């Protein structure tokens, strides 16, 4: 069986199994469109607070902004109250193709509310959440977890069984503990073992920075699909390059000119969707990633950070493109 293959999650058929992971502060509407253009088969919103959603907070609801070309779309929700999670799941029924519940976020602001990876300390609450949300939505339902709270915890095994028994349609595992944050290596063996443990599709996450990493995760773990996260920053080509690698075709290299053309397109799209001031603020971050590996990147980043408006950013992009530095 080819490593690159369609991924079926309940009634949703994805054309292949290379997904864009949810990334808070990054996977907004514009970044999702860029990654889709480069081949991502499914993209997720940033994680959205269900407390904010049911209060109809404007900022929270804006995280769900999308468009017809931004499909299929996974809405990622976070919270710890089963009833609120179910209510939020009903609210997104027309705007998303899948609902994912975040059970892995390690940041204090989130775990302090009992959400994200804090849920891994309370598997019975996880069961109640999945059961309640399952009843509230017909959309495919998935959860995204870490291995456990502490290093060495094997909570992923119990949660995997619960997810399957309570009606989840797939499970994503980022095999680091909460305590690990982003340190050390993700333990892909846990992904392989979870795949043996459950029948629902298993999606792997963690340390996917190159097409070769993606190939290796699919081959070594037998997972049904994978999610690229930090590896897509300034590098949306990873999706089509991985398709090329898995199809046995030569991998198309990405030049400095390609990177700057993408940065220019990204800036234009951002300006259209969010206005110039948001675009400038956000694109400083992305441009910093697009110039990764370009000679003199550190000095260029300082220049980028001083840009005041879209014209200045465009001029910097053009200069990098022309000089190739
Ligand atoms: C800046 C940042 C934001 C993230 N935001 C989310 C999020 O909103 N929801 C989520 O489930 N995971 C989030 N993650 C975790 C990623 O989806 C992914 O599981 C993790 O980064 C491991 O993959 P990687 O090592 O390939 O980056 C985030 C990670 C980073 C670095």
Coordinates of C-alpha atoms and ligand atoms in Angstrom, one line a residue:
X1 CA 0.0 0.0 0.0
X2 CA 1.3 3.4 -1.0
X3 CA 2.3 5.7 1.9
X4 CA 0.5 8.5 0.2
X5 CA -3.2 7.6 0.1
X6 CA -6.7 9.0 0.7
X7 CA -7.7 9.3 4.4
X8 CA -11.2 8.4 5.4
X9 CA -12.5 10.0 8.6
X10 CA -16.1 8.8 9.1
X11 CA -17.9 10.4 6.1
X12 CA -15.1 12.7 5.1
X13 CA -12.7 11.5 2.4
X14 CA -9.5 13.4 2.2
X15 CA -7.7 13.1 -1.1
X16 CA -4.5 12.2 0.8
X17 CA -3.1 11.9 4.3
X18 CA -0.8 15.0 4.6
X19 CA -2.6 17.5 6.8
X20 CA -1.8 20.9 8.2
X21 CA -1.8 20.8 12.0
X22 CA -3.6 23.4 14.1
X23 CA -1.2 26.2 15.2
X24 CA -2.4 28.9 17.5
X25 CA -1.5 32.4 16.2
X26 CA -0.6 30.9 12.8
X27 CA -3.2 28.7 11.0
X28 CA -5.6 31.5 10.3
X29 CA -7.6 31.7 7.1
X30 CA -4.8 33.1 5.0
X31 CA -2.1 30.6 6.1
X32 CA -4.5 27.8 5.5
X33 CA -5.2 28.9 1.9
X34 CA -1.4 29.1 1.3
X35 CA -0.9 25.5 2.6
X36 CA -3.8 24.2 0.7
X37 CA -2.5 25.7 -2.5
X38 CA 0.7 23.7 -1.8
X39 CA -1.2 20.5 -1.3
X40 CA -2.4 20.2 2.4
X41 CA -5.5 17.9 2.2
X42 CA -7.1 19.2 5.4
X43 CA -6.4 22.3 7.5
X44 CA -7.6 23.3 11.0
X45 CA -8.5 26.5 12.6
X46 CA -6.4 27.8 15.4
X47 CA -7.8 26.4 18.7
X48 CA -11.0 28.2 19.6
X49 CA -12.2 28.7 23.2
X50 CA -15.7 27.3 23.6
X51 CA -16.2 29.7 26.5
X52 CA -15.6 32.6 24.1
X53 CA -17.8 31.0 21.5
X54 CA -20.9 30.6 23.6
X55 CA -20.4 34.2 24.9
X56 CA -20.2 35.2 21.2
X57 CA -16.9 37.0 21.8
X58 CA -16.0 38.8 18.5
X59 CA -12.3 38.0 18.7
X60 CA -13.1 34.3 19.4
X61 CA -15.6 34.0 16.6
X62 CA -13.2 35.7 14.1
X63 CA -10.9 32.7 14.5
X64 CA -13.6 30.7 12.7
X65 CA -13.5 33.0 9.6
X66 CA -13.3 31.0 6.4
X67 CA -14.3 30.9 2.8
X68 CA -15.6 28.3 0.3
X69 CA -12.0 27.6 -1.0
X70 CA -10.9 26.9 2.6
X71 CA -12.4 23.4 2.7
X72 CA -12.3 20.8 4.0
X73 CA -11.8 22.5 7.3
X74 CA -11.4 21.2 10.8
X75 CA -12.6 23.4 13.7
X76 CA -10.5 22.9 16.7
X77 CA -12.2 23.6 20.0
X78 CA -10.8 23.8 23.5
X79 CA -12.5 23.8 26.8
X80 CA -13.2 21.4 29.7
X81 CA -17.0 21.6 30.1
X82 CA -18.7 18.8 28.1
X83 CA -21.9 20.8 27.8
X84 CA -20.1 23.9 26.4
X85 CA -18.0 21.8 24.1
X86 CA -21.2 20.2 22.8
X87 CA -22.9 23.6 22.4
X88 CA -19.8 25.0 20.5
X89 CA -19.8 21.9 18.3
X90 CA -23.4 22.6 17.2
X91 CA -22.5 26.2 16.5
X92 CA -19.9 25.3 13.9
X93 CA -21.9 22.6 12.1
X94 CA -22.3 24.7 8.9
X95 CA -18.8 26.2 8.9
X96 CA -16.6 23.1 9.3
X97 CA -16.3 19.6 7.9
X98 CA -14.8 18.1 11.1
X99 CA -14.6 18.9 14.8
X100 CA -11.4 18.3 16.7
X101 CA -11.1 18.7 20.5
X102 CA -7.7 20.0 21.8
X103 CA -6.4 17.7 24.6
X104 CA -2.8 18.5 24.1
X105 CA -2.1 22.2 24.5
X106 CA 0.6 22.6 27.2
X107 CA 0.4 26.4 27.9
X108 CA -0.4 27.5 31.4
X109 CA -3.2 29.9 30.3
X110 CA -5.0 26.9 28.8
X111 CA -4.2 24.1 31.3
X112 CA -5.0 26.5 34.1
X113 CA -8.7 26.3 33.0
X114 CA -8.6 22.5 33.0
X115 CA -8.5 22.4 29.1
X116 CA -5.8 21.2 26.7
X117 CA -3.4 18.7 28.1
X118 CA -4.8 19.2 31.6
X119 CA -7.6 16.8 30.5
X120 CA -5.0 14.0 30.2
X121 CA -5.0 14.0 34.1
X122 CA -8.7 13.1 34.0
X123 CA -9.6 10.4 31.5
X124 CA -13.1 10.0 32.8
X125 CA -13.8 13.6 31.9
X126 CA -12.4 12.9 28.5
X127 CA -14.9 10.1 28.1
X128 CA -17.7 12.4 29.2
X129 CA -16.6 15.1 26.8
X130 CA -16.5 12.8 23.8
X131 CA -19.8 11.2 24.7
X132 CA -21.5 14.5 25.1
X133 CA -20.0 16.1 21.9
X134 CA -20.7 13.0 20.0
X135 CA -24.4 13.3 20.7
X136 CA -24.4 17.0 19.6
X137 CA -22.8 16.7 16.2
X138 CA -23.0 14.5 13.1
X139 CA -19.7 15.9 11.8
X140 CA -16.6 13.7 12.0
X141 CA -15.2 14.0 15.6
X142 CA -11.5 13.7 16.5
X143 CA -9.3 14.5 19.4
X144 CA -5.7 15.6 19.5
X145 CA -3.6 14.5 22.4
X146 CA -0.1 14.4 23.9
X147 CA 1.3 11.2 25.4
X148 CA 0.4 12.2 29.0
X149 CA 0.9 14.9 31.6
X150 CA 4.3 13.7 33.0
X151 CA 7.3 12.2 31.1
X152 CA 6.8 8.4 31.1
X153 CA 3.0 8.6 31.5
X154 CA 1.2 6.2 29.1
X155 CA -2.2 8.0 29.2
X156 CA -2.4 7.9 25.4
X157 CA -3.2 4.2 25.7
X158 CA -6.2 4.7 28.0
X159 CA -7.3 7.8 26.0
X160 CA -7.0 5.9 22.7
X161 CA -9.3 3.2 24.0
X162 CA -11.8 5.8 25.4
X163 CA -11.8 7.7 22.1
X164 CA -12.7 4.6 20.1
X165 CA -15.3 3.4 22.6
X166 CA -17.0 6.8 22.9
X167 CA -17.3 7.3 19.1
X168 CA -14.4 9.4 18.0
X169 CA -13.7 9.0 14.3
X170 CA -9.9 9.5 14.5
X171 CA -7.2 10.4 17.0
X172 CA -4.1 12.5 16.6
X173 CA -1.1 11.8 18.9
X174 CA 1.8 14.3 19.4
X175 CA 3.9 11.9 21.5
X176 CA 5.5 14.3 23.9
X177 CA 4.3 14.8 27.5
X178 CA 2.9 18.1 28.7
X179 CA 6.0 18.4 31.0
X180 CA 8.2 18.1 27.9
X181 CA 6.6 21.1 26.2
X182 CA 8.6 21.1 22.9
X183 CA 11.8 19.7 24.3
X184 CA 13.5 16.5 23.2
X185 CA 12.3 14.3 20.5
X186 CA 8.7 13.2 19.9
X187 CA 8.5 9.4 20.6
X188 CA 7.1 8.0 17.4
X189 CA 7.0 4.5 18.9
X190 CA 3.9 5.7 20.8
X191 CA 2.2 6.5 17.4
X192 CA 3.1 3.0 16.1
X193 CA 1.7 1.4 19.3
X194 CA -1.5 3.4 19.3
X195 CA -2.0 2.3 15.7
X196 CA -1.9 -1.3 16.9
X197 CA -4.3 -0.6 19.8
X198 CA -7.2 1.1 18.0
X199 CA -9.1 0.6 14.8
X200 CA -10.0 4.2 14.2
X201 CA -7.5 6.2 12.0
X202 CA -4.4 7.3 13.9
X203 CA -2.7 10.6 12.8
X204 CA 0.8 11.3 13.8
X205 CA 2.3 14.6 14.8
X206 CA 5.8 15.7 16.0
X207 CA 9.1 16.6 14.4
X208 CA 8.0 16.7 10.8
X209 CA 10.4 19.2 9.2
X210 CA 11.2 17.7 5.8
X211 CA 9.5 15.5 3.2
X212 CA 11.9 12.7 4.4
X213 CA 10.6 13.1 8.0
X214 CA 7.1 12.7 6.7
X215 CA 8.0 9.6 4.7
X216 CA 9.8 8.1 7.7
X217 CA 6.9 8.7 10.1
X218 CA 4.4 7.0 7.7
X219 CA 6.7 4.1 7.1
X220 CA 8.0 3.6 10.7
X221 CA 4.7 4.0 12.6
X222 CA 2.1 2.7 10.1
X223 CA 0.0 5.8 11.0
X224 CA -2.9 6.6 8.6
X225 CA -2.0 10.2 8.2
X226 CA 0.2 12.9 9.6
X227 CA 0.0 16.6 10.5
X228 CA 2.8 19.0 9.6
X229 CA 3.1 21.8 12.2
X230 CA 6.3 23.8 12.7
X231 CA 7.7 22.3 9.5
X232 CA 5.2 24.3 7.4
X233 CA 6.4 27.7 8.8
X234 CA 7.9 29.6 5.9
X235 CA 7.8 26.3 4.1
X236 CA 4.3 25.5 2.8
X237 CA 6.0 23.6 -0.1
X238 CA 6.6 20.7 2.3
X239 CA 3.2 19.3 1.3
X240 CA 3.8 19.1 -2.4
X241 CA 7.4 18.1 -1.9
X242 CA 6.2 15.2 0.3
X243 CA 3.7 14.2 -2.3
X244 CA 6.5 14.2 -4.9
X245 CA 8.8 12.1 -2.7
X246 CA 6.1 9.6 -1.9
X247 CA 5.1 9.2 -5.5
X248 CA 8.7 8.5 -6.4
X249 CA 9.1 11.8 -8.4
X250 CA 12.0 14.2 -8.1
X251 CA 11.4 16.7 -5.3
X252 CA 11.2 20.2 -6.7
X253 CA 13.7 22.5 -5.0
X254 CA 12.6 25.9 -3.7
X255 CA 14.8 28.9 -4.6
X256 CA 15.1 32.2 -2.8
X257 CA 13.0 33.7 -5.7
X258 CA 10.3 31.1 -5.0
X259 CA 10.3 32.0 -1.3
X260 CA 10.0 35.7 -2.0
X261 CA 7.3 35.2 -4.5
X262 CA 5.4 33.2 -1.9
X263 CA 6.0 35.9 0.7
X264 CA 4.7 38.6 -1.7
X265 CA 1.5 36.5 -2.4
X266 CA 1.1 35.8 1.4
X267 CA 1.4 39.6 2.1
X268 CA -1.2 40.5 -0.6
X269 CA -3.7 37.9 0.6
X270 CA -3.2 39.0 4.2
X271 CA -3.8 42.6 3.3
X272 CA -7.0 41.6 1.4
X273 CA -8.4 39.5 4.2
X274 CA -7.3 41.4 7.3
X275 CA -6.2 44.9 6.3
X276 CA -2.8 46.5 6.1
X277 CA -1.9 46.9 9.7
X278 CA -2.7 43.3 10.7
X279 CA -0.9 42.1 7.6
X280 CA 2.3 44.0 8.4
X281 CA 2.3 42.8 12.0
X282 CA 1.7 39.2 11.0
X283 CA 3.9 39.1 7.9
X284 CA 7.0 40.2 9.9
X285 CA 6.7 36.8 11.6
X286 CA 6.2 34.9 8.4
X287 CA 8.9 36.8 6.5
X288 CA 11.3 35.9 9.3
X289 CA 10.5 32.2 8.5
X290 CA 10.5 32.6 4.7
X291 CA 14.1 33.9 4.8
X292 CA 15.3 31.0 6.9
X293 CA 18.5 29.8 5.3
X294 CA 19.0 32.9 3.1
X295 CA 22.5 34.3 3.6
X296 CA 22.4 37.3 6.0
X297 CA 19.0 36.2 7.4
X298 CA 19.6 37.7 10.9
X299 CA 20.3 41.2 9.5
X300 CA 17.4 40.9 7.1
X301 CA 15.1 40.0 10.0
X302 CA 16.1 43.2 11.8
X303 CA 15.3 45.2 8.7
X304 CA 11.9 43.4 8.3
X305 CA 11.1 44.1 12.0
X306 CA 11.6 47.8 11.4
X307 CA 9.2 48.0 8.4
X308 CA 6.2 50.4 9.0
X309 CA 3.9 49.5 6.2
X310 CA 3.1 47.1 3.3
X311 CA 5.1 49.2 0.9
X312 CA 8.3 48.8 3.0
X313 CA 7.7 45.1 3.4
X314 CA 7.2 44.7 -0.4
X315 CA 10.4 46.7 -1.1
X316 CA 12.4 44.4 1.3
X317 CA 10.9 41.3 -0.4
X318 CA 11.8 42.7 -3.8
X319 CA 15.3 43.5 -2.8
X320 CA 15.9 40.0 -1.4
X321 CA 14.4 38.5 -4.6
X322 CA 16.6 40.6 -6.8
X323 CA 19.9 40.3 -4.9
X324 CA 19.2 36.7 -3.9
X325 CA 20.4 37.5 -0.4
Ligands
LIG1 C1 3.3 27.9 17.9 C2 2.5 26.7 18.0 C3 1.1 26.7 18.2 C4 0.4 25.5 18.3 N1 -1.0 25.6 18.4 C5 -1.7 24.4 18.5 C6 -3.1 24.5 18.6 O1 -3.7 25.5 18.5 N2 -3.8 23.3 18.7 C7 -3.1 22.1 18.7 O2 -3.7 21.0 18.8 N3 -1.7 22.0 18.7 C8 -1.0 23.2 18.6 N4 0.3 23.1 18.5 C9 1.0 21.7 18.4 C10 1.2 21.3 16.9 O3 -0.1 21.1 16.3 C11 2.0 20.0 16.8 O4 1.3 19.0 17.4 C12 3.3 20.1 17.5 O5 4.0 21.4 17.1 C13 4.3 19.0 17.1 O6 4.5 19.0 15.8 P1 6.0 19.5 15.2 O7 7.0 19.0 16.1 O8 6.0 18.9 13.8 O9 5.9 21.0 15.2 C14 1.1 24.3 18.3 C15 2.5 24.2 18.2 C16 3.2 25.4 18.0 C17 4.7 25.3 17.8

